[in-house]
mmCIF file of C-alpha atoms in Angstrom:
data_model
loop_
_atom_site.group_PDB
_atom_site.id
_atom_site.type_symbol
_atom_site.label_atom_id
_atom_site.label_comp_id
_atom_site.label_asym_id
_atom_site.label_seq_id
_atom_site.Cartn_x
_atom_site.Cartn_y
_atom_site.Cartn_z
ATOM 1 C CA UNK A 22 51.797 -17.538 1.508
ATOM 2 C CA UNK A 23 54.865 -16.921 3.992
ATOM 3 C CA UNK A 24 58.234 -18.960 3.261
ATOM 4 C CA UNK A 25 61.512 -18.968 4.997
ATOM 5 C CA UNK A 26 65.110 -19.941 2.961
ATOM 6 C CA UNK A 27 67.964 -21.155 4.710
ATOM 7 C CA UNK A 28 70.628 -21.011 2.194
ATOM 8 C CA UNK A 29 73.514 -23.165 3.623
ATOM 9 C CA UNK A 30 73.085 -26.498 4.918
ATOM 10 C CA UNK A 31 76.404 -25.900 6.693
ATOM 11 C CA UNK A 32 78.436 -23.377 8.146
ATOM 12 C CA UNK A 33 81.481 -23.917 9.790
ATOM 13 C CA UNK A 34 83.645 -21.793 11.675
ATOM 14 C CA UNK A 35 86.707 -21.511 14.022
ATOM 15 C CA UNK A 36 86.175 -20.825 17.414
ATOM 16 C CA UNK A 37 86.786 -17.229 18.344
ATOM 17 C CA UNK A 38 85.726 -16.127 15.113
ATOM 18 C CA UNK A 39 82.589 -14.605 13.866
ATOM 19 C CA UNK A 40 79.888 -16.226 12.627
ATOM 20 C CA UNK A 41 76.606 -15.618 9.954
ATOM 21 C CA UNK A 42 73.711 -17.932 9.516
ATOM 22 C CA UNK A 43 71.806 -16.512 7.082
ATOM 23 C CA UNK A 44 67.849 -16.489 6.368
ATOM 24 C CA UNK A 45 65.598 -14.695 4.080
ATOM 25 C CA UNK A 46 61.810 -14.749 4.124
ATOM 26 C CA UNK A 47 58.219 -13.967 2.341
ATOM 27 C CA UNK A 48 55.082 -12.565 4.152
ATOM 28 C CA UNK A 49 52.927 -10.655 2.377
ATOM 29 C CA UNK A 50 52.220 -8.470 5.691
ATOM 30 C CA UNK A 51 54.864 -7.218 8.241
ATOM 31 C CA UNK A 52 57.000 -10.322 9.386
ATOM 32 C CA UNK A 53 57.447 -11.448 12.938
ATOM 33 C CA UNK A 54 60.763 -13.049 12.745
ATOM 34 C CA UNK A 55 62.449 -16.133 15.232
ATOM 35 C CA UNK A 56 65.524 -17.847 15.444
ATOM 36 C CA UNK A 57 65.404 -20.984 16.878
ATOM 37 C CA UNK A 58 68.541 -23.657 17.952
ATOM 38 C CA UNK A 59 68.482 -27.420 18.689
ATOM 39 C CA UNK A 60 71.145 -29.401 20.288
ATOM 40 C CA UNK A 61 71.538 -33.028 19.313
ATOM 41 C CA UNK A 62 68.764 -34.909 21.151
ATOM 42 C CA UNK A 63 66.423 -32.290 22.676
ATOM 43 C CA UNK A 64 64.038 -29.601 22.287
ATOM 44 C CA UNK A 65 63.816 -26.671 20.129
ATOM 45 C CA UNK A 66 65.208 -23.821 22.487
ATOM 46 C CA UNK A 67 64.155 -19.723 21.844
ATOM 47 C CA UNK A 68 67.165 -17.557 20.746
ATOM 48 C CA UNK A 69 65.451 -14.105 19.749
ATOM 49 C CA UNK A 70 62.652 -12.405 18.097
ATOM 50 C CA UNK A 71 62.312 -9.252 15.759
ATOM 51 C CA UNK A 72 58.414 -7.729 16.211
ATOM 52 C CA UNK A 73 58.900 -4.428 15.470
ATOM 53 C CA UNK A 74 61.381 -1.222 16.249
ATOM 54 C CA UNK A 75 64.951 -1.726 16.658
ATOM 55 C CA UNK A 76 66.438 -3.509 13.955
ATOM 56 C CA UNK A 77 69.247 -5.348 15.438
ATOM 57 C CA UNK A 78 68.011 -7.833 18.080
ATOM 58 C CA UNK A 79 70.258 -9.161 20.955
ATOM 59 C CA UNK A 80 69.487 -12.901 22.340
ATOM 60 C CA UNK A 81 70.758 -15.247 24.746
ATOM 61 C CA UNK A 82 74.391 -16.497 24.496
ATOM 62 C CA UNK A 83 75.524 -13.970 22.740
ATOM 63 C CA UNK A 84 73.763 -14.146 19.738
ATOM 64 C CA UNK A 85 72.131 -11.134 17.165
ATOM 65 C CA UNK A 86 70.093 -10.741 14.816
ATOM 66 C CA UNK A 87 69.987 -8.102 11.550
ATOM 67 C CA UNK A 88 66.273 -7.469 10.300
ATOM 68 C CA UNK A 89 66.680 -6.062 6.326
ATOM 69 C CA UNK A 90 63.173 -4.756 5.173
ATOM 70 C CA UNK A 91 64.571 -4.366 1.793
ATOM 71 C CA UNK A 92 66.671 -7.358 1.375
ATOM 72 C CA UNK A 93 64.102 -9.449 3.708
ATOM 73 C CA UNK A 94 66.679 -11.141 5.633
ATOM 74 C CA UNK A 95 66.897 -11.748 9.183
ATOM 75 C CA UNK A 96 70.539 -13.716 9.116
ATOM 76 C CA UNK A 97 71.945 -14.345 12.952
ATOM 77 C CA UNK A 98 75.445 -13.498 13.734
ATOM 78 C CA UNK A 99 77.463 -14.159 16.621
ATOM 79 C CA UNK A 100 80.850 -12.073 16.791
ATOM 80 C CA UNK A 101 82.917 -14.702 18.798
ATOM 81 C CA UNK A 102 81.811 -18.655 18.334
ATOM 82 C CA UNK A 103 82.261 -20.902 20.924
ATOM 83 C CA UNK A 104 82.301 -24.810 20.383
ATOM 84 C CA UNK A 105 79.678 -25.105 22.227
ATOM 85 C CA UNK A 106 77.470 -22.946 19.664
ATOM 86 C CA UNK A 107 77.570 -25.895 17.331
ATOM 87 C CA UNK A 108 73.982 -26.910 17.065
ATOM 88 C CA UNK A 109 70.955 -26.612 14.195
ATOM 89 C CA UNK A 110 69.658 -23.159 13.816
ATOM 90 C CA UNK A 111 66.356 -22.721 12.402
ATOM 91 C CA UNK A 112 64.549 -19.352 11.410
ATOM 92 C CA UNK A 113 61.004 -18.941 11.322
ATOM 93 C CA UNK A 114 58.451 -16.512 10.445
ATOM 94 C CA UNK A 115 55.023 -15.598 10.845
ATOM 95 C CA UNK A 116 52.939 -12.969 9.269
ATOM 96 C CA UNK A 117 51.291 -10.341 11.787
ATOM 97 C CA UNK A 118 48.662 -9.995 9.589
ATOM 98 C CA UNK A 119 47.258 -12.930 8.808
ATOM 99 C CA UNK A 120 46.723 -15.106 11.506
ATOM 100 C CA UNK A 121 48.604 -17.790 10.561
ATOM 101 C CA UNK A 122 51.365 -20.473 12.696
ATOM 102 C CA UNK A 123 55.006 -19.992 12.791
ATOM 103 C CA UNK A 124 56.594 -21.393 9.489
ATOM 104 C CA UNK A 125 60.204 -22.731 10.173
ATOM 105 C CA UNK A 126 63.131 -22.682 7.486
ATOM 106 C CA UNK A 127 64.698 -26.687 6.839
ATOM 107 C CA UNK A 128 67.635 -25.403 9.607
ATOM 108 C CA UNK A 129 71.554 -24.399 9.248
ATOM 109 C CA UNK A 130 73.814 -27.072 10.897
ATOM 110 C CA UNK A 131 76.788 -24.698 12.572
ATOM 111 C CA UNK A 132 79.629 -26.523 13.460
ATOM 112 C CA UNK A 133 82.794 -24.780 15.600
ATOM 113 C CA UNK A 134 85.964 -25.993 15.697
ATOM 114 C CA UNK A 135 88.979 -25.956 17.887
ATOM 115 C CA UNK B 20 54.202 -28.176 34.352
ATOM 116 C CA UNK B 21 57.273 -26.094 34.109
ATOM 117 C CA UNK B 22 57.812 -27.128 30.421
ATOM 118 C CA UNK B 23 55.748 -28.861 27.362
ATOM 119 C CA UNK B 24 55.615 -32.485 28.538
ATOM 120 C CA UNK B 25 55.347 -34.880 25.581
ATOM 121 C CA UNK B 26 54.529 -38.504 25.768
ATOM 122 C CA UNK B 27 55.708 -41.287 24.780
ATOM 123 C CA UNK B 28 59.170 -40.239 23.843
ATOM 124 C CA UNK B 29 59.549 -42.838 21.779
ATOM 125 C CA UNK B 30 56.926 -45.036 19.884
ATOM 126 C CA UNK B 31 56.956 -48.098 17.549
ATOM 127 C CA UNK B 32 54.179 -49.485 15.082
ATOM 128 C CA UNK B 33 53.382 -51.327 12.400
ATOM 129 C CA UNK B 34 52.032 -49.770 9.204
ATOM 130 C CA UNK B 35 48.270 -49.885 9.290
ATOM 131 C CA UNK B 36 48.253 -49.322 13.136
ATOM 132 C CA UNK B 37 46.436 -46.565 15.277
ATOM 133 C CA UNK B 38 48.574 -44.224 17.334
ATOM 134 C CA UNK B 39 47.715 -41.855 19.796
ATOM 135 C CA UNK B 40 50.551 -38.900 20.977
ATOM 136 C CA UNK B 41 49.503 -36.883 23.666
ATOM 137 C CA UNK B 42 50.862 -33.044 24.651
ATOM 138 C CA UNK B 43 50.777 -31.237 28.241
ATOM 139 C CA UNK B 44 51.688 -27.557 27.717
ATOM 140 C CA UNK B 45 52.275 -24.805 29.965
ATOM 141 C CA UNK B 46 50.233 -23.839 32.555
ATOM 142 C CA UNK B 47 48.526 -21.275 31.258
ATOM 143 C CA UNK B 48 49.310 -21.069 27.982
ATOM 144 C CA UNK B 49 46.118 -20.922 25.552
ATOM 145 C CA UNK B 50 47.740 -21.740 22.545
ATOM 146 C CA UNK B 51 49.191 -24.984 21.386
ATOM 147 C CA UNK B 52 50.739 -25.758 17.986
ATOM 148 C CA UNK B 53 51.934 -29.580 16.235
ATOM 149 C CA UNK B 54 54.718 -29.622 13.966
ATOM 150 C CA UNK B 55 56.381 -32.934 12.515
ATOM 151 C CA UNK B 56 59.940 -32.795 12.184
ATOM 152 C CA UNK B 57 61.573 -35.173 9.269
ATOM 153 C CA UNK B 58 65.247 -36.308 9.213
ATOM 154 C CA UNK B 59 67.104 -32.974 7.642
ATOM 155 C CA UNK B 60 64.362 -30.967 7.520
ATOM 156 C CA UNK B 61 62.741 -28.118 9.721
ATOM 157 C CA UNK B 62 59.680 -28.447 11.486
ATOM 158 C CA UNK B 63 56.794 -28.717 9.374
ATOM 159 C CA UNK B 64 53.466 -26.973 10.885
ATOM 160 C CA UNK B 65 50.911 -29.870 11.289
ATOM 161 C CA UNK B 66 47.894 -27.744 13.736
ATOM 162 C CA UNK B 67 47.294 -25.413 16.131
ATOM 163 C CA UNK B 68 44.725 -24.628 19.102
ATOM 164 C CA UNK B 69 43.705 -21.191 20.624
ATOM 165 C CA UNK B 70 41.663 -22.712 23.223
ATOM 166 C CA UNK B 71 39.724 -25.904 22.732
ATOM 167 C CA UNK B 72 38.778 -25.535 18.675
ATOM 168 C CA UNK B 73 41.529 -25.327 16.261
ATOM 169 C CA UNK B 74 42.643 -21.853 14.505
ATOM 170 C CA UNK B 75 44.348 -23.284 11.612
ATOM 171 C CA UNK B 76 44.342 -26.981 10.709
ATOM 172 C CA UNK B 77 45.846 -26.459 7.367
ATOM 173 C CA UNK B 78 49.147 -28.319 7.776
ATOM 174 C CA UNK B 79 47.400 -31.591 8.745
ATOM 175 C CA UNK B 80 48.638 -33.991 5.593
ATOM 176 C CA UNK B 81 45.487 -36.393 4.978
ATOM 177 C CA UNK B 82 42.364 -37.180 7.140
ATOM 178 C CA UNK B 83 44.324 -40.159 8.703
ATOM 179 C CA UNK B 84 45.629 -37.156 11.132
ATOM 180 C CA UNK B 85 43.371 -35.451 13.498
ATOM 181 C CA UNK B 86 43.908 -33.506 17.342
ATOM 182 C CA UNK B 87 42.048 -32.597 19.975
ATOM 183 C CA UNK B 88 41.900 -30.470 22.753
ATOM 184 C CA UNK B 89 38.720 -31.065 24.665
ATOM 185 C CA UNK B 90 39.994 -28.743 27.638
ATOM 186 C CA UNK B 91 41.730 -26.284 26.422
ATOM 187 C CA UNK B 92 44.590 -27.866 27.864
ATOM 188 C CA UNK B 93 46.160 -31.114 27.156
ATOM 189 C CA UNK B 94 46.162 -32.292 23.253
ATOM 190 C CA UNK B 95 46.633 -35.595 21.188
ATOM 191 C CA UNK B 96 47.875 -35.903 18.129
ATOM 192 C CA UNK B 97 45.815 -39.010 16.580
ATOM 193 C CA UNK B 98 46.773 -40.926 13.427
ATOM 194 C CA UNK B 99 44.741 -43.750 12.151
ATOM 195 C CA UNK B 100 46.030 -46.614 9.808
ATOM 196 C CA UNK B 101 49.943 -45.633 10.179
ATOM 197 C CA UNK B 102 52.256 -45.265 6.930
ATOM 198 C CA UNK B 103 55.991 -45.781 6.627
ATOM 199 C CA UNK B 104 56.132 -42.244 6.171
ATOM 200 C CA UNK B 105 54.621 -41.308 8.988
ATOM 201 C CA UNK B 106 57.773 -42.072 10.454
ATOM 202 C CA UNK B 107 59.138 -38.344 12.143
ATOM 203 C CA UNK B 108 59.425 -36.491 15.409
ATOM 204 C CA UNK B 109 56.363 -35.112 16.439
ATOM 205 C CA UNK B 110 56.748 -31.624 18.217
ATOM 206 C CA UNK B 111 54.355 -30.075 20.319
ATOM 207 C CA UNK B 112 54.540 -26.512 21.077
ATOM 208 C CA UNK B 113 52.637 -23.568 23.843
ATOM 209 C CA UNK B 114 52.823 -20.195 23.784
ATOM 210 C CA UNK B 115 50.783 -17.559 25.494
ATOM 211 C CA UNK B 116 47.801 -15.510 24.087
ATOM 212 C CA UNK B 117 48.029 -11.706 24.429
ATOM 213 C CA UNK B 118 46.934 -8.807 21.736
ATOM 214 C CA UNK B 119 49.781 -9.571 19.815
ATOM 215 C CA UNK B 120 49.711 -13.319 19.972
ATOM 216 C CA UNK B 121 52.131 -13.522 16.650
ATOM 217 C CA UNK B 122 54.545 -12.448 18.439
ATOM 218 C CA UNK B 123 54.696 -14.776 21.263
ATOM 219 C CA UNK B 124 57.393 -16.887 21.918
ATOM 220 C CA UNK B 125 56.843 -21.006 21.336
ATOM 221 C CA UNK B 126 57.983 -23.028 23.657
ATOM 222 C CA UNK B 127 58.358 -26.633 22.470
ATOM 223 C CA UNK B 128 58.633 -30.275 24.154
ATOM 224 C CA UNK B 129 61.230 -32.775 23.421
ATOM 225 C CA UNK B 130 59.281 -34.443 20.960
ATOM 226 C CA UNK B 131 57.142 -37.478 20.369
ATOM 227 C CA UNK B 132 59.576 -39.975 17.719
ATOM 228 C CA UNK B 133 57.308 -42.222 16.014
ATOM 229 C CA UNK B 134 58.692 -44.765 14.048
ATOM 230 C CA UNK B 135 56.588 -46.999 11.253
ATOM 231 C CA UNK B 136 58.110 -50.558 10.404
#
């Protein structure tokens, strides 16, 4: 079975300084791994993906992503918040063997202050 | 479309009633995936299509839930005698089909939010 843990329910930051959301996952194949954010009132939006190679992953507005084979963590940073980045960030994963849907962590609230 | 059109954006019931939710996705897109998202939680995988017939159905609660997608296109989500805790946003989500279909990006509506009095 494939699981994703967000460990914080919160993380807050100030703006201008860096910022971690962290995730850590189970597959029992290779993962595919997704971060997903949500602003109050609409849709899921895409941020970036990990598939395979390169194991820091750049995404829109700024935003990276660490894959850790060993540790199996996939934890999005940002080096400069914004205010605007305050939002729910959820990670997902999906085995690439398997066959199976995406399976999305309970989310990280980020909030950025002033 | 240019986006996953869900509809209605918002709908109201009363427990024991029969709701339908219906999903447009991309043009194009072969897959299409339910999720129910809870107050505080992440989105919890409910179905998805490849096509018309459903690849994986295992999320679906109870048999008071059931989807189709006669077309291969548009979907709805049915549930029959409602529960209080039915209450949730209903996501609907395409994506494309390639080789490597794990690895394609899901793009989601705005949601369906059901509410059970």
């Amino acid at each position: 079975a494939q699981s994703v843990a967000q460990p914080e329910d919160q993380v807050n930051v100030a703006e201008g300084n860096p910022l971690t959301v962290k995730c850590t996952y189970s597959v029992s194949g290779n993962p595919y791994l997704f971060w997903y954010v949500q602003y109050p009132n609409r849709g899921l939006q895409f941020l970036l993906k990990y598939i395979t190679g390169d194991n820091l992953v750049k995404g829109s507005y700024g935003f990276e992503a660490e894959f850790n084979k060993s540790q199996t963590s996939f934890h999005l940073k940002k080096p400069s918040a914004l205010v605007s980045d305050s939002a729910l960030y959820f990670c997902a994963v999906r085995d690439s063997q398997a066959g199976t849907a995406l399976i999305f962590g309970k989310g990280t609230t980020l909030s950025v202050s002033s | 479309g240019a986006g996953v059109s869900q509809t209605p954006s918002n709908k109201v019931t009363e427990k024991g009633k029969y709701v339908e939710l219906r999903c447009d996705p991309i043009s194009g897109h072969t897959a299409l995936y339910w999720y129910r998202q809870s107050l505080g939680q992440g989105p919890e995988f409910l179905i998805y299509f490849q096509g018309t017939g459903a690849a994986d159905d295992s999320g679906l609660p109870n048999d008071r839930f059931f989807a189709v997608r006669p077309e291969g296109s548009v979907s709805t989500l049915k549930i029959q005698r409602t529960e209080r805790g039915d209450s949730a946003v209903y996501l609907c989500a395409s994506s494309l089909t390639a080789r490597a279909s794990g690895a394609n990006v899901l793009t989601f509506g705005a949601g369906s939010r059901l509410t059970v009095l």
